[in-house]
Short mmCIF file of C-alpha atoms and ligand atoms in Angstrom, two decimals:
data_model
loop_
_atom_site.label_atom_id
_atom_site.label_comp_id
_atom_site.label_asym_id
_atom_site.label_seq_id
_atom_site.Cartn_x
_atom_site.Cartn_y
_atom_site.Cartn_z
CA UNK X 1 17.39 3.99 21.67
CA UNK X 2 16.26 7.16 23.39
CA UNK X 3 13.09 8.40 21.73
CA UNK X 4 11.22 11.58 22.58
CA UNK X 5 7.62 11.54 21.39
CA UNK X 6 5.90 14.94 21.06
CA UNK X 7 2.18 15.24 20.57
CA UNK X 8 -0.55 17.80 21.16
CA UNK X 9 -2.90 15.07 22.43
CA UNK X 10 -2.65 11.57 23.89
CA UNK X 11 -5.09 9.15 25.50
CA UNK X 12 -6.03 8.86 28.31
CA UNK X 13 -5.19 12.49 29.10
CA UNK X 14 -6.71 14.41 26.21
CA UNK X 15 -8.19 13.45 22.87
CA UNK X 16 -9.94 14.94 19.86
CA UNK X 17 -9.08 12.26 17.28
CA UNK X 18 -6.84 9.42 16.19
CA UNK X 19 -3.59 11.22 16.97
CA UNK X 20 -4.38 10.80 20.65
CA UNK X 21 -4.83 7.05 20.18
CA UNK X 22 -1.49 6.82 18.38
CA UNK X 23 0.38 8.94 20.93
CA UNK X 24 -1.09 6.92 23.79
CA UNK X 25 -0.13 3.56 22.27
CA UNK X 26 2.93 3.66 20.03
CA UNK X 27 5.39 5.11 22.60
CA UNK X 28 4.46 2.40 25.11
CA UNK X 29 4.89 -0.34 22.52
CA UNK X 30 8.33 1.06 21.69
CA UNK X 31 9.14 1.13 25.38
CA UNK X 32 8.04 -2.50 25.77
CA UNK X 33 10.48 -3.34 22.98
CA UNK X 34 13.24 -2.15 25.29
CA UNK X 35 13.71 1.48 24.27
CA UNK X 36 13.85 4.52 26.51
CA UNK X 37 10.79 6.46 25.39
CA UNK X 38 9.27 9.59 26.86
CA UNK X 39 6.12 11.38 25.86
CA UNK X 40 5.52 15.14 26.03
CA UNK X 41 2.11 16.78 25.78
CA UNK X 42 0.73 20.18 26.80
CA UNK X 43 -0.90 20.51 30.18
CA UNK X 44 -4.40 21.61 29.18
CA UNK X 45 -6.93 22.82 31.69
CA UNK X 46 -9.21 19.98 30.59
CA UNK X 47 -6.90 17.21 31.83
CA UNK X 48 -8.60 15.26 34.59
CA UNK X 49 -7.12 15.92 38.07
CA UNK X 50 -7.30 12.15 38.74
CA UNK X 51 -4.00 11.99 36.84
CA UNK X 52 -1.85 13.17 39.65
CA UNK X 53 0.76 15.30 37.96
CA UNK X 54 3.82 16.10 40.01
CA UNK X 55 5.92 19.22 39.57
CA UNK X 56 9.17 18.52 37.76
CA UNK X 57 10.51 21.91 36.67
CA UNK X 58 8.98 24.87 38.44
CA UNK X 59 10.06 27.28 35.76
CA UNK X 60 10.91 26.97 32.11
CA UNK X 61 11.59 30.04 29.99
CA UNK X 62 11.32 30.34 26.25
CA UNK X 63 12.46 33.33 24.27
CA UNK X 64 9.70 34.90 22.18
CA UNK X 65 11.09 37.86 20.26
CA UNK X 66 12.27 40.39 22.81
CA UNK X 67 10.45 38.79 25.73
CA UNK X 68 10.46 35.52 27.62
CA UNK X 69 7.46 33.27 28.00
CA UNK X 70 7.43 31.39 31.26
CA UNK X 71 5.90 28.03 32.00
CA UNK X 72 6.65 24.94 34.01
CA UNK X 73 6.80 21.17 33.58
CA UNK X 74 4.92 18.46 35.42
CA UNK X 75 5.18 14.72 35.09
CA UNK X 76 3.58 11.38 35.78
CA UNK X 77 4.15 7.81 34.73
CA UNK X 78 1.89 6.69 31.89
CA UNK X 79 -0.96 4.83 33.64
CA UNK X 80 -0.13 1.15 33.96
CA UNK X 81 3.46 1.57 32.83
CA UNK X 82 6.71 3.22 33.81
CA UNK X 83 6.95 5.45 30.78
CA UNK X 84 7.48 9.08 31.83
CA UNK X 85 5.01 11.61 30.50
CA UNK X 86 5.95 15.28 30.69
CA UNK X 87 3.33 18.02 30.64
CA UNK X 88 4.34 21.46 29.43
CA UNK X 89 2.38 24.03 31.35
CA UNK X 90 1.80 27.64 30.41
CA UNK X 91 -1.21 29.83 31.19
CA UNK X 92 -2.47 29.63 27.59
CA UNK X 93 -2.75 25.85 28.04
CA UNK X 94 -3.84 25.32 31.60
CA UNK X 95 -5.89 28.42 32.30
CA UNK X 96 -8.54 27.82 29.72
CA UNK X 97 -10.94 25.19 28.51
CA UNK X 98 -10.43 23.64 25.10
CA UNK X 99 -7.44 22.25 23.27
CA UNK X 100 -7.19 23.96 19.93
CA UNK X 101 -10.12 26.32 20.38
CA UNK X 102 -13.60 26.53 21.75
CA UNK X 103 -16.71 25.71 19.79
CA UNK X 104 -16.35 26.84 16.26
CA UNK X 105 -13.09 28.77 16.15
CA UNK X 106 -9.45 28.09 16.91
CA UNK X 107 -7.59 30.07 19.54
CA UNK X 108 -5.95 33.15 18.02
CA UNK X 109 -2.69 32.48 19.86
CA UNK X 110 -2.16 28.88 18.72
CA UNK X 111 1.00 29.97 16.88
CA UNK X 112 2.55 31.14 20.14
CA UNK X 113 1.13 28.29 22.22
CA UNK X 114 2.60 25.54 20.07
CA UNK X 115 5.85 27.38 19.45
CA UNK X 116 6.20 27.54 23.22
CA UNK X 117 5.34 23.86 23.54
CA UNK X 118 7.91 22.84 20.91
CA UNK X 119 10.72 24.96 22.30
CA UNK X 120 9.98 24.11 25.92
CA UNK X 121 10.09 20.38 25.08
CA UNK X 122 13.62 20.84 23.74
CA UNK X 123 14.81 22.92 26.72
CA UNK X 124 13.22 20.35 28.99
CA UNK X 125 15.31 17.43 27.72
CA UNK X 126 18.39 19.58 27.87
CA UNK X 127 17.51 20.52 31.45
CA UNK X 128 17.14 16.83 32.27
CA UNK X 129 20.37 16.10 30.45
CA UNK X 130 18.50 13.35 28.63
CA UNK X 131 19.69 13.41 25.06
CA UNK X 132 17.28 11.73 22.64
CA UNK X 133 18.59 9.89 19.60
CA UNK X 134 15.39 10.75 17.81
CA UNK X 135 12.55 13.18 18.36
CA UNK X 136 9.31 11.94 16.87
CA UNK X 137 7.15 15.04 16.32
CA UNK X 138 3.51 14.80 15.24
CA UNK X 139 1.40 17.13 13.12
CA UNK X 140 1.65 20.90 12.73
CA UNK X 141 1.59 21.59 16.46
CA UNK X 142 5.12 20.20 16.74
CA UNK X 143 6.21 20.85 13.14
CA UNK X 144 8.60 23.56 14.28
CA UNK X 145 10.81 21.06 16.10
CA UNK X 146 12.78 19.85 13.03
CA UNK X 147 13.29 23.50 11.97
CA UNK X 148 14.42 24.48 15.48
CA UNK X 149 16.97 21.67 15.57
CA UNK X 150 18.46 22.77 12.25
CA UNK X 151 18.08 26.57 12.30
CA UNK X 152 17.18 28.11 15.66
CA UNK X 153 19.75 30.69 16.69
CA UNK X 154 20.49 28.94 20.00
CA UNK X 155 19.24 25.36 19.62
CA UNK X 156 20.94 24.65 16.28
CA UNK X 157 24.27 25.84 17.71
CA UNK X 158 23.98 23.93 20.96
CA UNK X 159 26.22 20.81 21.01
CA UNK X 160 23.58 19.06 23.15
CA UNK X 161 21.30 18.93 20.10
CA UNK X 162 23.87 18.36 17.39
CA UNK X 163 23.24 14.61 17.10
CA UNK X 164 19.53 14.68 17.77
CA UNK X 165 17.58 13.51 14.71
CA UNK X 166 13.95 14.21 13.95
CA UNK X 167 11.07 12.29 12.44
CA UNK X 168 8.01 14.27 11.50
CA UNK X 169 4.75 12.32 11.35
CA UNK X 170 1.85 13.71 9.34
CA UNK X 171 -1.53 12.52 10.56
CA UNK X 172 -3.53 14.91 8.43
CA UNK X 173 -2.47 17.34 5.68
CA UNK X 174 -5.67 19.33 6.15
CA UNK X 175 -4.45 20.93 9.38
CA UNK X 176 -1.40 23.01 8.61
CA UNK X 177 -0.81 25.67 11.24
CA UNK X 178 -0.33 28.46 8.69
CA UNK X 179 0.26 31.69 10.58
CA UNK X 180 1.50 35.23 10.16
CA UNK X 181 5.08 35.27 8.88
CA UNK X 182 6.18 37.62 11.66
CA UNK X 183 6.37 34.68 14.03
CA UNK X 184 9.58 33.60 12.27
CA UNK X 185 11.89 36.03 14.12
CA UNK X 186 9.78 35.78 17.27
CA UNK X 187 10.56 32.08 17.40
CA UNK X 188 14.24 32.75 16.86
CA UNK X 189 14.44 31.34 13.35
CA UNK X 190 16.33 33.17 10.61
CA UNK X 191 14.43 34.55 7.60
CA UNK X 192 16.40 31.95 5.57
CA UNK X 193 13.76 29.40 6.53
CA UNK X 194 11.05 31.58 5.01
CA UNK X 195 11.45 30.28 1.46
CA UNK X 196 9.54 28.00 -0.83
CA UNK X 197 11.85 25.13 0.11
CA UNK X 198 11.40 25.97 3.76
CA UNK X 199 8.33 26.93 5.79
CA UNK X 200 6.90 29.67 3.58
CA UNK X 201 3.43 28.85 2.30
CA UNK X 202 1.55 31.41 0.22
CA UNK X 203 3.12 34.28 2.16
CA UNK X 204 2.46 32.73 5.53
CA UNK X 205 4.60 30.65 7.88
CA UNK X 206 3.49 27.03 7.96
CA UNK X 207 4.31 24.86 10.95
CA UNK X 208 3.34 21.75 8.98
CA UNK X 209 5.63 22.67 6.12
CA UNK X 210 8.46 23.35 8.57
CA UNK X 211 8.18 19.76 9.76
CA UNK X 212 8.10 18.41 6.22
CA UNK X 213 10.99 20.53 5.02
CA UNK X 214 13.44 20.05 7.89
CA UNK X 215 12.84 16.62 9.44
CA UNK X 216 15.44 13.93 8.83
CA UNK X 217 12.58 11.65 7.84
CA UNK X 218 8.91 12.32 7.17
CA UNK X 219 6.31 9.68 7.90
CA UNK X 220 2.65 9.51 7.21
CA UNK X 221 0.26 7.00 8.65
CA UNK X 222 -0.39 4.75 5.65
CA UNK X 223 1.53 3.80 2.50
CA UNK X 224 -1.32 4.88 0.19
CA UNK X 225 -1.66 8.32 1.81
CA UNK X 226 2.12 8.75 1.48
CA UNK X 227 1.68 8.37 -2.28
CA UNK X 228 -1.54 10.37 -2.56
CA UNK X 229 -0.17 13.51 -0.89
CA UNK X 230 2.55 13.81 -3.49
CA UNK X 231 -0.14 14.70 -6.02
CA UNK X 232 -1.97 17.96 -6.43
CA UNK X 233 -5.47 16.70 -5.59
CA UNK X 234 -4.49 15.34 -2.19
CA UNK X 235 -1.38 17.33 -1.28
CA UNK X 236 -3.28 20.27 0.24
CA UNK X 237 -0.93 22.66 -1.58
CA UNK X 238 2.23 20.92 -0.39
CA UNK X 239 2.57 18.14 -2.96
CA UNK X 240 5.65 19.83 -4.43
CA UNK X 241 7.50 19.87 -1.12
CA UNK X 242 6.40 16.32 -0.42
CA UNK X 243 7.58 14.95 -3.75
CA UNK X 244 10.82 16.81 -3.24
CA UNK X 245 11.19 14.85 0.01
CA UNK X 246 10.04 11.57 -1.56
CA UNK X 247 13.30 9.69 -0.76
CA UNK X 248 12.75 10.44 2.93
CA UNK X 249 8.97 10.07 2.95
CA UNK X 250 7.59 6.85 4.41
CA UNK X 251 4.11 5.41 4.88
CA UNK X 252 3.65 3.27 7.98
CA UNK X 253 0.15 2.02 8.71
CA UNK X 254 -0.98 2.68 12.28
CA UNK X 255 -1.83 -0.16 14.60
CA UNK X 256 -4.42 -0.16 17.36
CA UNK X 257 -4.32 -0.67 21.09
CA UNK X 258 -5.56 -4.26 21.19
CA UNK X 259 -6.02 -4.15 24.96
CA UNK X 260 -8.37 -1.19 24.95
CA UNK X 261 -10.13 -2.47 21.83
CA UNK X 262 -10.72 -6.12 22.63
CA UNK X 263 -14.25 -7.54 22.26
CA UNK X 264 -13.35 -10.41 24.57
CA UNK X 265 -12.63 -8.20 27.57
CA UNK X 266 -14.15 -4.77 26.77
CA UNK X 267 -15.80 -3.61 30.01
CA UNK X 268 -18.01 -1.05 28.23
CA UNK X 269 -19.97 -3.74 26.36
CA UNK X 270 -23.22 -5.31 27.57
CA UNK X 271 -21.81 -8.70 26.48
CA UNK X 272 -18.39 -9.82 25.35
CA UNK X 273 -17.60 -12.01 22.39
CA UNK X 274 -14.83 -13.73 20.50
CA UNK X 275 -14.19 -16.22 17.78
CA UNK X 276 -15.27 -18.89 17.02
CA UNK X 277 -18.83 -18.47 18.33
CA UNK X 278 -19.18 -14.67 18.38
CA UNK X 279 -21.79 -15.36 21.00
CA UNK X 280 -22.55 -12.05 22.68
CA UNK X 281 -22.35 -9.90 19.57
CA UNK X 282 -26.09 -10.31 18.95
CA UNK X 283 -26.67 -9.09 22.48
CA UNK X 284 -24.51 -6.01 21.82
CA UNK X 285 -26.64 -5.29 18.77
CA UNK X 286 -29.94 -5.66 20.63
CA UNK X 287 -28.69 -3.41 23.45
CA UNK X 288 -27.51 -0.81 20.97
CA UNK X 289 -30.88 -0.79 19.22
CA UNK X 290 -32.60 -0.43 22.59
CA UNK X 291 -30.27 2.34 23.76
CA UNK X 292 -30.92 4.26 20.56
CA UNK X 293 -34.69 3.83 20.66
CA UNK X 294 -34.63 1.79 17.43
CA UNK X 295 -36.85 -1.26 16.90
CA UNK X 296 -35.01 -4.23 18.42
CA UNK X 297 -34.81 -6.71 15.57
CA UNK X 298 -31.84 -8.98 14.90
CA UNK X 299 -32.65 -9.15 11.18
CA UNK X 300 -32.48 -5.43 10.44
CA UNK X 301 -28.88 -4.48 9.69
CA UNK X 302 -27.43 -1.72 11.86
CA UNK X 303 -25.06 0.67 10.09
CA UNK X 304 -22.82 2.61 12.49
CA UNK X 305 -20.57 5.65 12.27
CA UNK X 306 -18.42 7.21 15.00
CA UNK X 307 -16.52 10.19 13.81
CA UNK X 308 -15.81 13.88 13.79
CA UNK X 309 -18.71 15.36 11.77
CA UNK X 310 -16.55 17.03 9.15
CA UNK X 311 -16.38 17.01 5.35
CA UNK X 312 -13.23 14.81 5.39
CA UNK X 313 -15.31 11.92 6.69
CA UNK X 314 -17.72 11.99 3.73
CA UNK X 315 -20.76 13.31 5.57
CA UNK X 316 -21.73 15.41 2.56
CA UNK X 317 -22.06 12.22 0.49
CA UNK X 318 -24.37 10.83 3.15
CA UNK X 319 -26.36 14.05 3.58
CA UNK X 320 -26.95 14.25 -0.18
CA UNK X 321 -28.24 10.67 -0.30
CA UNK X 322 -30.17 10.76 2.94
CA UNK X 323 -33.63 10.09 1.48
CA UNK X 324 -32.38 7.06 -0.41
CA UNK X 325 -30.43 5.78 2.58
CA UNK X 326 -33.37 6.15 4.94
CA UNK X 327 -35.52 4.18 2.50
CA UNK X 328 -33.22 1.15 2.88
CA UNK X 329 -34.29 -1.64 5.16
CA UNK X 330 -31.59 -0.73 7.68
CA UNK X 331 -30.98 1.33 10.79
CA UNK X 332 -28.34 4.05 11.12
CA UNK X 333 -26.57 5.03 14.33
CA UNK X 334 -24.29 8.05 14.08
CA UNK X 335 -22.10 9.28 16.93
CA UNK X 336 -20.21 12.51 16.52
CA UNK X 337 -19.83 16.23 16.86
CA UNK X 338 -18.40 18.76 14.45
CA UNK X 339 -19.62 21.08 11.72
CA UNK X 340 -22.89 22.77 12.51
CA UNK X 341 -24.32 22.02 9.07
CA UNK X 342 -23.96 18.25 9.61
CA UNK X 343 -25.00 18.34 13.25
CA UNK X 344 -28.22 20.04 12.20
CA UNK X 345 -28.94 17.90 9.13
CA UNK X 346 -28.49 14.57 10.93
CA UNK X 347 -30.25 15.66 14.11
CA UNK X 348 -33.27 16.73 12.08
CA UNK X 349 -33.21 13.52 10.05
CA UNK X 350 -33.08 11.49 13.27
CA UNK X 351 -36.06 13.38 14.67
CA UNK X 352 -38.04 12.84 11.47
CA UNK X 353 -37.12 9.14 11.19
CA UNK X 354 -36.63 7.85 14.73
CA UNK X 355 -37.00 4.20 13.70
CA UNK X 356 -34.32 4.52 11.04
CA UNK X 357 -31.69 6.93 12.30
CA UNK X 358 -30.32 7.68 15.72
CA UNK X 359 -28.04 10.71 15.82
CA UNK X 360 -26.05 10.96 19.03
CA UNK X 361 -24.50 14.39 19.13
CA UNK X 362 -21.80 13.73 21.70
CA UNK X 363 -18.22 12.86 22.34
CA UNK X 364 -18.73 9.61 24.18
CA UNK X 365 -15.99 7.00 24.29
CA UNK X 366 -17.95 4.17 26.00
CA UNK X 367 -20.78 4.67 23.51
CA UNK X 368 -18.29 4.50 20.62
CA UNK X 369 -17.27 1.03 21.83
CA UNK X 370 -20.89 -0.09 22.09
CA UNK X 371 -21.66 1.28 18.65
CA UNK X 372 -18.70 -0.46 17.04
CA UNK X 373 -19.53 -3.74 18.79
CA UNK X 374 -23.27 -3.60 18.16
CA UNK X 375 -23.31 -2.57 14.49
CA UNK X 376 -23.30 -4.98 11.57
CA UNK X 377 -21.70 -2.50 9.19
CA UNK X 378 -19.36 0.41 9.88
CA UNK X 379 -19.60 3.17 7.29
CA UNK X 380 -16.58 5.33 6.50
CA UNK X 381 -16.95 7.10 3.14
CA UNK X 382 -14.01 9.48 3.73
CA UNK X 383 -12.94 11.86 0.97
CA UNK X 384 -9.42 11.30 2.23
CA UNK X 385 -8.18 9.29 5.19
CA UNK X 386 -4.53 9.35 6.28
CA UNK X 387 -5.04 6.10 8.18
CA UNK X 388 -8.35 5.83 10.00
CA UNK X 389 -8.59 3.79 13.16
CA UNK X 390 -12.30 3.14 13.49
CA UNK X 391 -12.38 0.75 10.52
CA UNK X 392 -9.64 -1.22 12.31
CA UNK X 393 -11.61 -1.25 15.56
CA UNK X 394 -14.67 -2.39 13.60
CA UNK X 395 -12.92 -5.30 11.95
CA UNK X 396 -11.59 -6.40 15.31
CA UNK X 397 -15.18 -6.34 16.60
CA UNK X 398 -16.63 -8.37 13.72
CA UNK X 399 -18.31 -5.31 12.20
CA UNK X 400 -17.90 -5.13 8.44
CA UNK X 401 -16.54 -1.82 7.13
CA UNK X 402 -17.88 -0.12 4.01
CA UNK X 403 -15.25 2.43 3.04
CA UNK X 404 -14.06 4.68 0.28
CA UNK X 405 -10.91 3.33 -1.35
CA UNK X 406 -8.46 5.97 -0.15
CA UNK X 407 -5.44 6.32 2.17
CA UNK X 408 -5.35 3.96 5.10
CA UNK X 409 -8.81 2.64 4.26
CA UNK X 410 -7.39 1.25 1.01
CA UNK X 411 -4.47 -0.25 2.92
CA UNK X 412 -6.54 -1.95 5.58
CA UNK X 413 -9.82 -3.10 4.04
CA UNK X 414 -9.77 -5.92 1.47
CA UNK X 415 -12.87 -5.43 -0.63
CA UNK X 416 -15.44 -8.13 -1.31
CA UNK X 417 -15.46 -10.38 -3.34
CA UNK X 418 -11.64 -10.68 -3.31
CA UNK X 419 -10.08 -13.61 -1.50
CA UNK X 420 -9.67 -12.76 2.19
CA UNK X 421 -12.15 -9.87 1.95
CA UNK X 422 -12.91 -7.99 5.16
CA UNK X 423 -15.28 -5.32 3.86
CA UNK X 424 -16.60 -3.33 0.91
CA UNK X 425 -15.22 -0.31 -0.84
CA UNK X 426 -15.97 2.20 -3.57
CA UNK X 427 -13.77 4.54 -5.60
CA UNK X 428 -15.66 7.61 -6.72
CA UNK X 429 -16.34 10.26 -4.06
CA UNK X 430 -20.03 10.43 -4.98
CA UNK X 431 -23.29 9.66 -3.23
CA UNK X 432 -24.17 7.22 -6.03
CA UNK X 433 -21.02 5.16 -5.48
CA UNK X 434 -21.59 5.21 -1.72
CA UNK X 435 -25.18 4.02 -2.02
CA UNK X 436 -24.17 1.29 -4.50
CA UNK X 437 -21.46 -0.04 -2.15
CA UNK X 438 -23.80 0.00 0.80
CA UNK X 439 -26.44 -1.84 -1.22
CA UNK X 440 -23.92 -4.54 -2.20
CA UNK X 441 -23.04 -4.98 1.45
CA UNK X 442 -26.70 -5.19 2.48
CA UNK X 443 -27.29 -7.69 -0.30
CA UNK X 444 -24.63 -10.05 1.06
CA UNK X 445 -25.89 -9.46 4.60
CA UNK X 446 -29.45 -10.48 3.75
CA UNK X 447 -28.93 -13.08 1.04
CA UNK X 448 -25.64 -14.75 1.84
CA UNK X 449 -25.16 -15.24 5.58
CA UNK X 450 -22.25 -17.65 5.05
CA UNK X 451 -20.30 -15.06 3.05
CA UNK X 452 -21.16 -12.41 5.65
CA UNK X 453 -19.90 -14.62 8.42
CA UNK X 454 -16.65 -15.16 6.55
CA UNK X 455 -16.18 -11.40 6.10
CA UNK X 456 -16.59 -10.81 9.81
CA UNK X 457 -14.19 -13.55 10.80
CA UNK X 458 -11.53 -12.48 8.31
CA UNK X 459 -11.52 -9.01 9.86
CA UNK X 460 -11.38 -10.39 13.39
CA UNK X 461 -8.48 -12.71 12.55
CA UNK X 462 -6.22 -10.01 11.13
CA UNK X 463 -3.48 -8.72 13.34
CA UNK X 464 -4.11 -4.99 13.87
CA UNK X 465 -1.69 -4.61 16.78
CA UNK X 466 1.16 -2.11 16.79
CA UNK X 467 3.91 -4.75 16.46
CA UNK X 468 4.68 -4.39 12.75
CA UNK X 469 4.41 -0.59 12.71
CA UNK X 470 6.59 -0.22 15.80
CA UNK X 471 9.28 -2.39 14.20
CA UNK X 472 9.17 -0.20 11.07
CA UNK X 473 9.55 2.94 13.19
CA UNK X 474 12.58 1.48 14.95
CA UNK X 475 14.18 0.63 11.58
CA UNK X 476 13.52 4.17 10.46
CA UNK X 477 14.95 5.74 13.64
CA UNK X 478 18.05 3.56 13.38
CA UNK X 479 18.51 4.51 9.76
CA UNK X 480 18.49 8.25 10.42
CA UNK X 481 20.46 7.99 13.66
CA UNK X 482 23.24 6.24 11.75
CA UNK X 483 23.54 9.12 9.28
CA UNK X 484 25.96 11.85 10.25
P1 ADP Z 1 -9.54 11.14 12.97
O1 ADP Z 1 -8.27 11.13 13.73
O2 ADP Z 1 -9.41 11.72 11.61
O3 ADP Z 1 -10.66 11.76 13.72
P2 ADP Z 1 -9.46 8.21 13.31
O4 ADP Z 1 -10.34 7.14 12.77
O5 ADP Z 1 -8.01 8.02 13.15
O6 ADP Z 1 -9.95 9.59 12.69
O7 ADP Z 1 -9.66 8.35 14.88
C1 ADP Z 1 -10.81 8.86 15.46
C2 ADP Z 1 -10.81 8.49 16.93
O8 ADP Z 1 -11.70 9.34 17.62
C3 ADP Z 1 -11.28 7.08 17.17
O9 ADP Z 1 -10.69 6.57 18.34
C4 ADP Z 1 -12.79 7.28 17.38
O10 ADP Z 1 -13.38 6.25 18.10
C5 ADP Z 1 -12.78 8.57 18.15
N1 ADP Z 1 -14.00 9.37 18.03
C6 ADP Z 1 -14.38 10.16 17.00
N2 ADP Z 1 -15.56 10.77 17.27
C7 ADP Z 1 -15.93 10.33 18.50
C8 ADP Z 1 -17.05 10.60 19.35
N3 ADP Z 1 -18.01 11.42 18.99
N4 ADP Z 1 -17.09 9.99 20.56
C9 ADP Z 1 -16.09 9.15 20.94
N5 ADP Z 1 -15.02 8.86 20.19
C10 ADP Z 1 -14.93 9.45 19.00
C1 GLC Z 2 -5.64 11.80 11.71
C2 GLC Z 2 -6.29 11.19 10.49
C3 GLC Z 2 -6.66 9.74 10.66
C4 GLC Z 2 -5.57 8.96 11.38
C5 GLC Z 2 -5.21 9.65 12.68
C6 GLC Z 2 -4.11 8.92 13.45
O1 GLC Z 2 -6.46 12.50 12.53
O2 GLC Z 2 -7.40 11.95 10.04
O3 GLC Z 2 -6.91 9.15 9.40
O4 GLC Z 2 -6.01 7.65 11.65
O5 GLC Z 2 -4.76 10.94 12.42
O6 GLC Z 2 -2.93 8.78 12.69
#
């Protein structure tokens, strides 16, 4: 099949979160299965010049109301493969620093930037005369694509696009791209799309809702999250639209890149390890403790977190229980950046308790590997979690996750003491429930080394690779491509 994958971020070019991991891995796996897959991302100013991008289309024009926006397209092969990656360039991408915004606020012209990106991606494939069977669009930044294919005054009437189907993947309902309704005619969409069944959302135009309403199939990144978002508490205001689309709504659990995340070969680690001995993991722990200025002691459990410091990830539950947590016989290592309130609270706590908590306020990929390898426990008390990748990385690295039972965490972590357990979980989104779960984990860690060892090995033995998910995506693409 010919599959066009659209994303606003992808490793190794640009990343803020898990979407980049998915966009950097899934298309290549699909390509290795024998499909013709191409990836399109924006050409941000932050992309490292070591990726030598070659000009492909010197000029690409997109109608924006009465005017034309002009950009260009560059390309390269995905590093280590032959998969083409196209970069949509426009001054609002390449002439500034930042992806969605700088520091604390989003760019004011994100509506126009991502409308340009979405439309230019479509004109690009037409220009190349490469007709995709399916366009796989991700998150609100590309949510317009399904609406453009069905309703745009030129695209929807163009025979080139008449058989092109769309899949819209939701990685997070919390980011919706809700903008002023006056973009609707600017984009070239009719006001007919501005209804409750379409992209209207509380008087604004929602790019996320456009994707949900008009895609041939909607996917989210775990089966549990696919159910949760159809209910008011988790639907971020769109549960009605989502339940309306229930027959076409699928939950496919993400995989991970098992080459990049492999404890046996990981070049960022001070020592490598594998089953059955796990020899080397203890060294990773000692080095992590040293690096973080914590007492180096193999007996003290290290609890790690690597995450955006935002409410979604449950940092409020941790902040509220900080005194109790710091009184535990354990060490905490937190890596992340995000909301000022959390950055401040955890930095101060780290300064006050340097033998108990190390807060590393940074975006640091090599350190994230060392943290995941060197910790005993990985804590992820998310309020909601569409999939979550770091708990998967942790299990692959013999680090036992303690998670809240939600979304992809519920679908990937089997909670102790069940048969085949790989971690611990709790239900209620409260500090009390979090502390209780963590205490149960620490109890097994200190009192029952054999059970702990089993937990680690179970997680390491599971297959977290993309194989199963990629096969499900192909089934889905084939299903919609077969429909007229
Ligand atoms: P989300 O996409 O909601 O942020 P995921 O668990 O799906 O959550 O993916 C997060 C990704 O971002 C993981 O690859 C994780 O290692 C990475 N990450 C998050 N914060 C940092 C950080 N401060 N430094 C390095 N990597 C980070
Ligand atoms: C989002 C979600 C996360 C998911 C990632 C990749 O950012 O918050 O749970 O793992 O996308 O799908």
